[in-house]
Amino acid sequence: MTMRIAFKSIVVALLLSALPEIGQSADRPIRLLALGDSLTEGYGLPPGSDFPNVLEHALKAKGFNVTVIKAGVSGDTSAGGRARLDWSLGDEKNAPDAAIVELGANDGLRGLPVAEMAKNLDDILARFRARHIPVLLAGMKAPRNYGEIYAKSFDAVFPQLAKKYGVLFYPFFLDGVVLNTNLLQADALHPNPKGVDVIVKNIAPMVVRLIDEAKEKHAS
């Protein structure tokens, strides 16, 4: 009898000792990776006014426990994002719970082959899917100076890939900002702090859906 009581005490102690760790896991912020170029990195912006930082603050203001990981590199093409994806994802322990993919603007500015951009983005989405990480794909529009054929084929890549992989899709990352000089820096390409605020406000509902997908994945 004494041995049985002692055994039960050991089991209870072990269970109780595990509770704090379980609680910490449940309370852990959703880790949201923002993979992109200068539009994500915050080119030309004051500290703290970049897209990932403003998005994180906006989500927290709505009551979401989230950490937005800034993985934007100025000048990056889709090939650059693809090349550093493994580093951005990290190991299984530190992998993000969900991701926003914002790439392609520099491919369009440089007039790079659309087929190559499509291949790079396809591989990025395939690797996210292999890791069971929900994605929000942000679309981009090509500059019109390369001609209508280039622009149409470029623009079509993003919705086609979103449909192929069944990921959330935000049609145009710079929606409401592009061509508005009040929301752009002097280069007329990158958003100023007010422009970032507009981007975050517009994309936030889709990001909330992304967070819900991440929560559902962890619950299953």
PDB file of C-alpha atoms in Angstrom:
ATOM      1  CA  MET A   1       0.000   0.000   0.000  1.00  0.00           C
ATOM      2  CA  THR A   2       2.797   2.384   0.962  1.00  0.00           C
ATOM      3  CA  MET A   3       4.667   1.676  -2.260  1.00  0.00           C
ATOM      4  CA  ARG A   4       1.485   2.307  -4.292  1.00  0.00           C
ATOM      5  CA  ILE A   5       0.935   5.674  -2.607  1.00  0.00           C
ATOM      6  CA  ALA A   6       4.547   6.606  -3.149  1.00  0.00           C
ATOM      7  CA  PHE A   7       4.285   5.688  -6.852  1.00  0.00           C
ATOM      8  CA  LYS A   8       1.140   7.802  -7.236  1.00  0.00           C
ATOM      9  CA  SER A   9       2.893  10.721  -5.557  1.00  0.00           C
ATOM     10  CA  ILE A  10       5.763  10.502  -8.012  1.00  0.00           C
ATOM     11  CA  VAL A  11       3.372  10.469 -10.983  1.00  0.00           C
ATOM     12  CA  VAL A  12       1.447  13.487  -9.680  1.00  0.00           C
ATOM     13  CA  ALA A  13       4.698  15.356  -9.056  1.00  0.00           C
ATOM     14  CA  LEU A  14       5.866  14.682 -12.586  1.00  0.00           C
ATOM     15  CA  LEU A  15       2.565  15.891 -14.041  1.00  0.00           C
ATOM     16  CA  LEU A  16       2.625  19.045 -11.935  1.00  0.00           C
ATOM     17  CA  SER A  17       6.203  19.771 -12.935  1.00  0.00           C
ATOM     18  CA  ALA A  18       5.159  19.635 -16.584  1.00  0.00           C
ATOM     19  CA  LEU A  19       2.327  22.137 -16.195  1.00  0.00           C
ATOM     20  CA  PRO A  20       4.395  25.351 -16.390  1.00  0.00           C
ATOM     21  CA  GLU A  21       5.977  24.169 -19.619  1.00  0.00           C
ATOM     22  CA  ILE A  22       2.576  23.338 -21.082  1.00  0.00           C
ATOM     23  CA  GLY A  23       1.290  26.747 -20.051  1.00  0.00           C
ATOM     24  CA  GLN A  24       4.227  28.517 -21.635  1.00  0.00           C
ATOM     25  CA  SER A  25       3.637  26.645 -24.876  1.00  0.00           C
ATOM     26  CA  ALA A  26      -0.036  27.635 -24.926  1.00  0.00           C
ATOM     27  CA  ASP A  27       0.823  31.282 -24.224  1.00  0.00           C
ATOM     28  CA  ARG A  28       3.635  31.456 -26.767  1.00  0.00           C
ATOM     29  CA  PRO A  29       3.113  34.218 -29.348  1.00  0.00           C
ATOM     30  CA  ILE A  30       2.223  33.241 -32.893  1.00  0.00           C
ATOM     31  CA  ARG A  31       5.459  33.675 -34.861  1.00  0.00           C
ATOM     32  CA  LEU A  32       4.705  35.360 -38.173  1.00  0.00           C
ATOM     33  CA  LEU A  33       7.514  35.513 -40.732  1.00  0.00           C
ATOM     34  CA  ALA A  34       7.507  38.481 -43.125  1.00  0.00           C
ATOM     35  CA  LEU A  35       9.663  37.373 -46.066  1.00  0.00           C
ATOM     36  CA  GLY A  36      10.253  40.125 -48.570  1.00  0.00           C
ATOM     37  CA  ASP A  37      12.368  42.852 -50.089  1.00  0.00           C
ATOM     38  CA  SER A  38      12.835  46.551 -49.275  1.00  0.00           C
ATOM     39  CA  LEU A  39       9.076  46.995 -48.837  1.00  0.00           C
ATOM     40  CA  THR A  40       9.314  44.607 -45.889  1.00  0.00           C
ATOM     41  CA  GLU A  41      12.776  45.646 -44.716  1.00  0.00           C
ATOM     42  CA  GLY A  42      11.715  49.282 -44.397  1.00  0.00           C
ATOM     43  CA  TYR A  43      14.032  51.021 -46.834  1.00  0.00           C
ATOM     44  CA  GLY A  44      14.389  54.732 -46.073  1.00  0.00           C
ATOM     45  CA  LEU A  45      12.080  54.626 -43.053  1.00  0.00           C
ATOM     46  CA  PRO A  46      12.738  55.788 -39.498  1.00  0.00           C
ATOM     47  CA  PRO A  47      13.352  52.987 -36.972  1.00  0.00           C
ATOM     48  CA  GLY A  48      10.165  51.277 -35.894  1.00  0.00           C
ATOM     49  CA  SER A  49       8.067  52.450 -38.847  1.00  0.00           C
ATOM     50  CA  ASP A  50       8.736  49.459 -41.116  1.00  0.00           C
ATOM     51  CA  PHE A  51       5.950  47.109 -42.196  1.00  0.00           C
ATOM     52  CA  PRO A  52       6.710  44.199 -39.807  1.00  0.00           C
ATOM     53  CA  ASN A  53       6.946  46.456 -36.764  1.00  0.00           C
ATOM     54  CA  VAL A  54       3.810  48.465 -37.557  1.00  0.00           C
ATOM     55  CA  LEU A  55       1.902  45.266 -38.363  1.00  0.00           C
ATOM     56  CA  GLU A  56       2.918  43.673 -35.072  1.00  0.00           C
ATOM     57  CA  HIS A  57       1.772  46.710 -33.092  1.00  0.00           C
ATOM     58  CA  ALA A  58      -1.536  46.835 -34.991  1.00  0.00           C
ATOM     59  CA  LEU A  59      -2.207  43.152 -34.326  1.00  0.00           C
ATOM     60  CA  LYS A  60      -1.339  43.462 -30.650  1.00  0.00           C
ATOM     61  CA  ALA A  61      -3.704  46.433 -30.400  1.00  0.00           C
ATOM     62  CA  LYS A  62      -6.427  44.074 -31.643  1.00  0.00           C
ATOM     63  CA  GLY A  63      -5.575  41.598 -28.884  1.00  0.00           C
ATOM     64  CA  PHE A  64      -3.451  39.132 -30.857  1.00  0.00           C
ATOM     65  CA  ASN A  65      -0.418  37.603 -29.186  1.00  0.00           C
ATOM     66  CA  VAL A  66       1.931  37.710 -32.164  1.00  0.00           C
ATOM     67  CA  THR A  67       5.565  38.322 -33.033  1.00  0.00           C
ATOM     68  CA  VAL A  68       6.316  39.469 -36.585  1.00  0.00           C
ATOM     69  CA  ILE A  69       9.755  38.372 -37.715  1.00  0.00           C
ATOM     70  CA  LYS A  70      11.323  40.825 -40.168  1.00  0.00           C
ATOM     71  CA  ALA A  71      12.981  38.938 -43.015  1.00  0.00           C
ATOM     72  CA  GLY A  72      13.114  41.635 -45.649  1.00  0.00           C
ATOM     73  CA  VAL A  73      16.261  42.438 -47.622  1.00  0.00           C
ATOM     74  CA  SER A  74      16.446  45.550 -49.772  1.00  0.00           C
ATOM     75  CA  GLY A  75      17.107  44.781 -53.412  1.00  0.00           C
ATOM     76  CA  ASP A  76      16.093  41.148 -53.114  1.00  0.00           C
ATOM     77  CA  THR A  77      14.466  39.496 -56.089  1.00  0.00           C
ATOM     78  CA  SER A  78      12.389  36.340 -55.873  1.00  0.00           C
ATOM     79  CA  ALA A  79      15.622  34.427 -56.427  1.00  0.00           C
ATOM     80  CA  GLY A  80      17.201  36.107 -53.415  1.00  0.00           C
ATOM     81  CA  GLY A  81      14.238  35.260 -51.214  1.00  0.00           C
ATOM     82  CA  ARG A  82      14.372  31.684 -52.400  1.00  0.00           C
ATOM     83  CA  ALA A  83      18.108  31.438 -51.716  1.00  0.00           C
ATOM     84  CA  ARG A  84      17.774  32.516 -48.070  1.00  0.00           C
ATOM     85  CA  LEU A  85      14.530  30.733 -47.280  1.00  0.00           C
ATOM     86  CA  ASP A  86      16.105  27.935 -45.238  1.00  0.00           C
ATOM     87  CA  TRP A  87      17.905  30.487 -43.079  1.00  0.00           C
ATOM     88  CA  SER A  88      14.687  32.467 -42.641  1.00  0.00           C
ATOM     89  CA  LEU A  89      12.714  29.377 -41.648  1.00  0.00           C
ATOM     90  CA  GLY A  90      15.188  28.228 -39.025  1.00  0.00           C
ATOM     91  CA  ASP A  91      15.038  24.823 -37.393  1.00  0.00           C
ATOM     92  CA  GLU A  92      11.877  22.999 -36.349  1.00  0.00           C
ATOM     93  CA  LYS A  93      11.989  24.465 -32.843  1.00  0.00           C
ATOM     94  CA  ASN A  94      12.217  28.077 -34.021  1.00  0.00           C
ATOM     95  CA  ALA A  95      10.234  27.820 -37.248  1.00  0.00           C
ATOM     96  CA  PRO A  96       7.505  30.411 -37.840  1.00  0.00           C
ATOM     97  CA  ASP A  97       3.868  29.465 -37.384  1.00  0.00           C
ATOM     98  CA  ALA A  98       2.827  31.343 -40.532  1.00  0.00           C
ATOM     99  CA  ALA A  99       4.364  33.541 -43.203  1.00  0.00           C
ATOM    100  CA  ILE A 100       3.688  36.538 -45.414  1.00  0.00           C
ATOM    101  CA  VAL A 101       5.538  36.343 -48.736  1.00  0.00           C
ATOM    102  CA  GLU A 102       6.167  39.739 -50.362  1.00  0.00           C
ATOM    103  CA  LEU A 103       8.549  39.293 -53.275  1.00  0.00           C
ATOM    104  CA  GLY A 104       8.641  40.109 -56.972  1.00  0.00           C
ATOM    105  CA  ALA A 105       8.809  43.911 -57.013  1.00  0.00           C
ATOM    106  CA  ASN A 106      12.495  43.941 -57.948  1.00  0.00           C
ATOM    107  CA  ASP A 107      11.971  41.260 -60.590  1.00  0.00           C
ATOM    108  CA  GLY A 108       9.461  43.595 -62.216  1.00  0.00           C
ATOM    109  CA  LEU A 109      11.585  46.732 -61.860  1.00  0.00           C
ATOM    110  CA  ARG A 110      14.491  44.966 -63.552  1.00  0.00           C
ATOM    111  CA  GLY A 111      12.351  43.330 -66.222  1.00  0.00           C
ATOM    112  CA  LEU A 112      13.563  39.864 -65.239  1.00  0.00           C
ATOM    113  CA  PRO A 113      11.994  36.837 -66.932  1.00  0.00           C
ATOM    114  CA  VAL A 114       8.531  36.148 -65.586  1.00  0.00           C
ATOM    115  CA  ALA A 115       9.044  32.401 -65.871  1.00  0.00           C
ATOM    116  CA  GLU A 116      12.042  32.579 -63.527  1.00  0.00           C
ATOM    117  CA  MET A 117      10.106  34.598 -60.970  1.00  0.00           C
ATOM    118  CA  ALA A 118       7.245  32.124 -61.141  1.00  0.00           C
ATOM    119  CA  LYS A 119       9.656  29.241 -60.617  1.00  0.00           C
ATOM    120  CA  ASN A 120      11.238  30.912 -57.585  1.00  0.00           C
ATOM    121  CA  LEU A 121       7.924  31.740 -55.942  1.00  0.00           C
ATOM    122  CA  ASP A 122       6.606  28.271 -56.711  1.00  0.00           C
ATOM    123  CA  ASP A 123       9.562  26.716 -54.924  1.00  0.00           C
ATOM    124  CA  ILE A 124       9.143  29.038 -51.940  1.00  0.00           C
ATOM    125  CA  LEU A 125       5.475  28.115 -51.557  1.00  0.00           C
ATOM    126  CA  ALA A 126       6.243  24.423 -52.010  1.00  0.00           C
ATOM    127  CA  ARG A 127       8.792  24.540 -49.208  1.00  0.00           C
ATOM    128  CA  PHE A 128       6.381  26.307 -46.887  1.00  0.00           C
ATOM    129  CA  ARG A 129       3.784  23.660 -47.634  1.00  0.00           C
ATOM    130  CA  ALA A 130       6.296  20.891 -46.948  1.00  0.00           C
ATOM    131  CA  ARG A 131       6.810  22.421 -43.496  1.00  0.00           C
ATOM    132  CA  HIS A 132       3.025  22.799 -42.990  1.00  0.00           C
ATOM    133  CA  ILE A 133       3.339  26.569 -42.580  1.00  0.00           C
ATOM    134  CA  PRO A 134       0.293  28.620 -43.671  1.00  0.00           C
ATOM    135  CA  VAL A 135       1.103  31.438 -46.101  1.00  0.00           C
ATOM    136  CA  LEU A 136      -0.355  34.770 -47.151  1.00  0.00           C
ATOM    137  CA  LEU A 137       0.973  35.585 -50.615  1.00  0.00           C
ATOM    138  CA  ALA A 138       1.119  39.308 -51.394  1.00  0.00           C
ATOM    139  CA  GLY A 139       0.794  40.074 -55.077  1.00  0.00           C
ATOM    140  CA  MET A 140       2.740  42.667 -57.014  1.00  0.00           C
ATOM    141  CA  LYS A 141       2.101  44.568 -60.240  1.00  0.00           C
ATOM    142  CA  ALA A 142       4.673  44.970 -62.990  1.00  0.00           C
ATOM    143  CA  PRO A 143       5.782  48.403 -64.195  1.00  0.00           C
ATOM    144  CA  ARG A 144       3.951  49.180 -67.431  1.00  0.00           C
ATOM    145  CA  ASN A 145       7.072  50.382 -69.251  1.00  0.00           C
ATOM    146  CA  TYR A 146       7.995  46.815 -70.270  1.00  0.00           C
ATOM    147  CA  GLY A 147       4.876  46.426 -72.366  1.00  0.00           C
ATOM    148  CA  GLU A 148       1.419  44.937 -71.986  1.00  0.00           C
ATOM    149  CA  ILE A 149       2.447  41.334 -72.614  1.00  0.00           C
ATOM    150  CA  TYR A 150       5.095  41.408 -69.888  1.00  0.00           C
ATOM    151  CA  ALA A 151       2.764  43.155 -67.445  1.00  0.00           C
ATOM    152  CA  LYS A 152      -0.105  40.715 -67.958  1.00  0.00           C
ATOM    153  CA  SER A 153       2.065  37.631 -67.601  1.00  0.00           C
ATOM    154  CA  PHE A 154       3.824  39.084 -64.538  1.00  0.00           C
ATOM    155  CA  ASP A 155       0.607  40.082 -62.774  1.00  0.00           C
ATOM    156  CA  ALA A 156      -0.958  36.676 -63.417  1.00  0.00           C
ATOM    157  CA  VAL A 157       1.787  34.735 -61.609  1.00  0.00           C
ATOM    158  CA  PHE A 158       0.611  35.602 -58.104  1.00  0.00           C
ATOM    159  CA  PRO A 159      -3.075  34.582 -58.288  1.00  0.00           C
ATOM    160  CA  GLN A 160      -2.119  31.447 -60.220  1.00  0.00           C
ATOM    161  CA  LEU A 161       0.334  30.328 -57.544  1.00  0.00           C
ATOM    162  CA  ALA A 162      -2.040  31.231 -54.721  1.00  0.00           C
ATOM    163  CA  LYS A 163      -4.677  29.013 -56.342  1.00  0.00           C
ATOM    164  CA  LYS A 164      -2.200  26.199 -56.995  1.00  0.00           C
ATOM    165  CA  TYR A 165      -1.096  26.023 -53.352  1.00  0.00           C
ATOM    166  CA  GLY A 166      -4.389  27.020 -51.779  1.00  0.00           C
ATOM    167  CA  VAL A 167      -2.828  29.862 -49.799  1.00  0.00           C
ATOM    168  CA  LEU A 168      -4.351  33.162 -48.749  1.00  0.00           C
ATOM    169  CA  PHE A 169      -3.878  35.875 -51.352  1.00  0.00           C
ATOM    170  CA  TYR A 170      -3.659  39.663 -51.081  1.00  0.00           C
ATOM    171  CA  PRO A 171      -3.744  40.921 -54.694  1.00  0.00           C
ATOM    172  CA  PHE A 172      -1.453  43.966 -54.462  1.00  0.00           C
ATOM    173  CA  PHE A 173       0.851  44.776 -51.551  1.00  0.00           C
ATOM    174  CA  LEU A 174       0.984  48.498 -52.439  1.00  0.00           C
ATOM    175  CA  ASP A 175      -2.753  48.867 -52.934  1.00  0.00           C
ATOM    176  CA  GLY A 176      -3.879  52.358 -51.964  1.00  0.00           C
ATOM    177  CA  VAL A 177      -0.296  53.615 -51.835  1.00  0.00           C
ATOM    178  CA  VAL A 178       1.240  53.387 -55.298  1.00  0.00           C
ATOM    179  CA  LEU A 179       1.110  56.656 -57.286  1.00  0.00           C
ATOM    180  CA  ASN A 180      -0.003  58.583 -54.195  1.00  0.00           C
ATOM    181  CA  THR A 181       2.829  61.047 -53.582  1.00  0.00           C
ATOM    182  CA  ASN A 182       1.548  61.790 -50.075  1.00  0.00           C
ATOM    183  CA  LEU A 183       2.207  58.172 -49.110  1.00  0.00           C
ATOM    184  CA  LEU A 184       5.516  57.633 -50.897  1.00  0.00           C
ATOM    185  CA  GLN A 185       9.112  58.629 -50.306  1.00  0.00           C
ATOM    186  CA  ALA A 186      10.921  60.944 -52.721  1.00  0.00           C
ATOM    187  CA  ASP A 187      11.888  57.993 -54.941  1.00  0.00           C
ATOM    188  CA  ALA A 188       8.165  57.429 -55.685  1.00  0.00           C
ATOM    189  CA  LEU A 189       8.723  53.711 -55.098  1.00  0.00           C
ATOM    190  CA  HIS A 190       8.853  53.100 -51.362  1.00  0.00           C
ATOM    191  CA  PRO A 191       6.137  53.984 -48.860  1.00  0.00           C
ATOM    192  CA  ASN A 192       6.741  56.615 -46.208  1.00  0.00           C
ATOM    193  CA  PRO A 193       5.462  56.008 -42.653  1.00  0.00           C
ATOM    194  CA  LYS A 194       1.939  57.103 -43.634  1.00  0.00           C
ATOM    195  CA  GLY A 195       2.094  54.726 -46.576  1.00  0.00           C
ATOM    196  CA  VAL A 196       3.104  51.848 -44.323  1.00  0.00           C
ATOM    197  CA  ASP A 197       0.124  52.622 -42.105  1.00  0.00           C
ATOM    198  CA  VAL A 198      -2.170  52.331 -45.131  1.00  0.00           C
ATOM    199  CA  ILE A 199      -0.597  49.023 -46.194  1.00  0.00           C
ATOM    200  CA  VAL A 200      -1.003  47.587 -42.707  1.00  0.00           C
ATOM    201  CA  LYS A 201      -4.604  48.774 -42.413  1.00  0.00           C
ATOM    202  CA  ASN A 202      -5.511  47.231 -45.768  1.00  0.00           C
ATOM    203  CA  ILE A 203      -3.762  43.907 -45.343  1.00  0.00           C
ATOM    204  CA  ALA A 204      -4.571  43.368 -41.645  1.00  0.00           C
ATOM    205  CA  PRO A 205      -7.869  41.487 -42.210  1.00  0.00           C
ATOM    206  CA  MET A 206      -6.046  38.937 -44.351  1.00  0.00           C
ATOM    207  CA  VAL A 207      -3.292  38.624 -41.748  1.00  0.00           C
ATOM    208  CA  VAL A 208      -5.933  37.898 -39.106  1.00  0.00           C
ATOM    209  CA  ARG A 209      -7.184  35.065 -41.307  1.00  0.00           C
ATOM    210  CA  LEU A 210      -3.600  33.822 -41.575  1.00  0.00           C
ATOM    211  CA  ILE A 211      -3.251  33.824 -37.788  1.00  0.00           C
ATOM    212  CA  ASP A 212      -6.499  31.856 -37.510  1.00  0.00           C
ATOM    213  CA  GLU A 213      -5.092  29.268 -39.921  1.00  0.00           C
ATOM    214  CA  ALA A 214      -1.952  28.986 -37.818  1.00  0.00           C
ATOM    215  CA  LYS A 215      -4.010  28.486 -34.657  1.00  0.00           C
ATOM    216  CA  GLU A 216      -6.142  25.810 -36.334  1.00  0.00           C
ATOM    217  CA  LYS A 217      -3.001  23.994 -37.448  1.00  0.00           C
ATOM    218  CA  HIS A 218      -1.637  23.881 -33.910  1.00  0.00           C
ATOM    219  CA  ALA A 219      -4.981  22.799 -32.493  1.00  0.00           C
ATOM    220  CA  SER A 220      -5.250  19.831 -34.850  1.00  0.00           C
TER     221      SER A 220
END
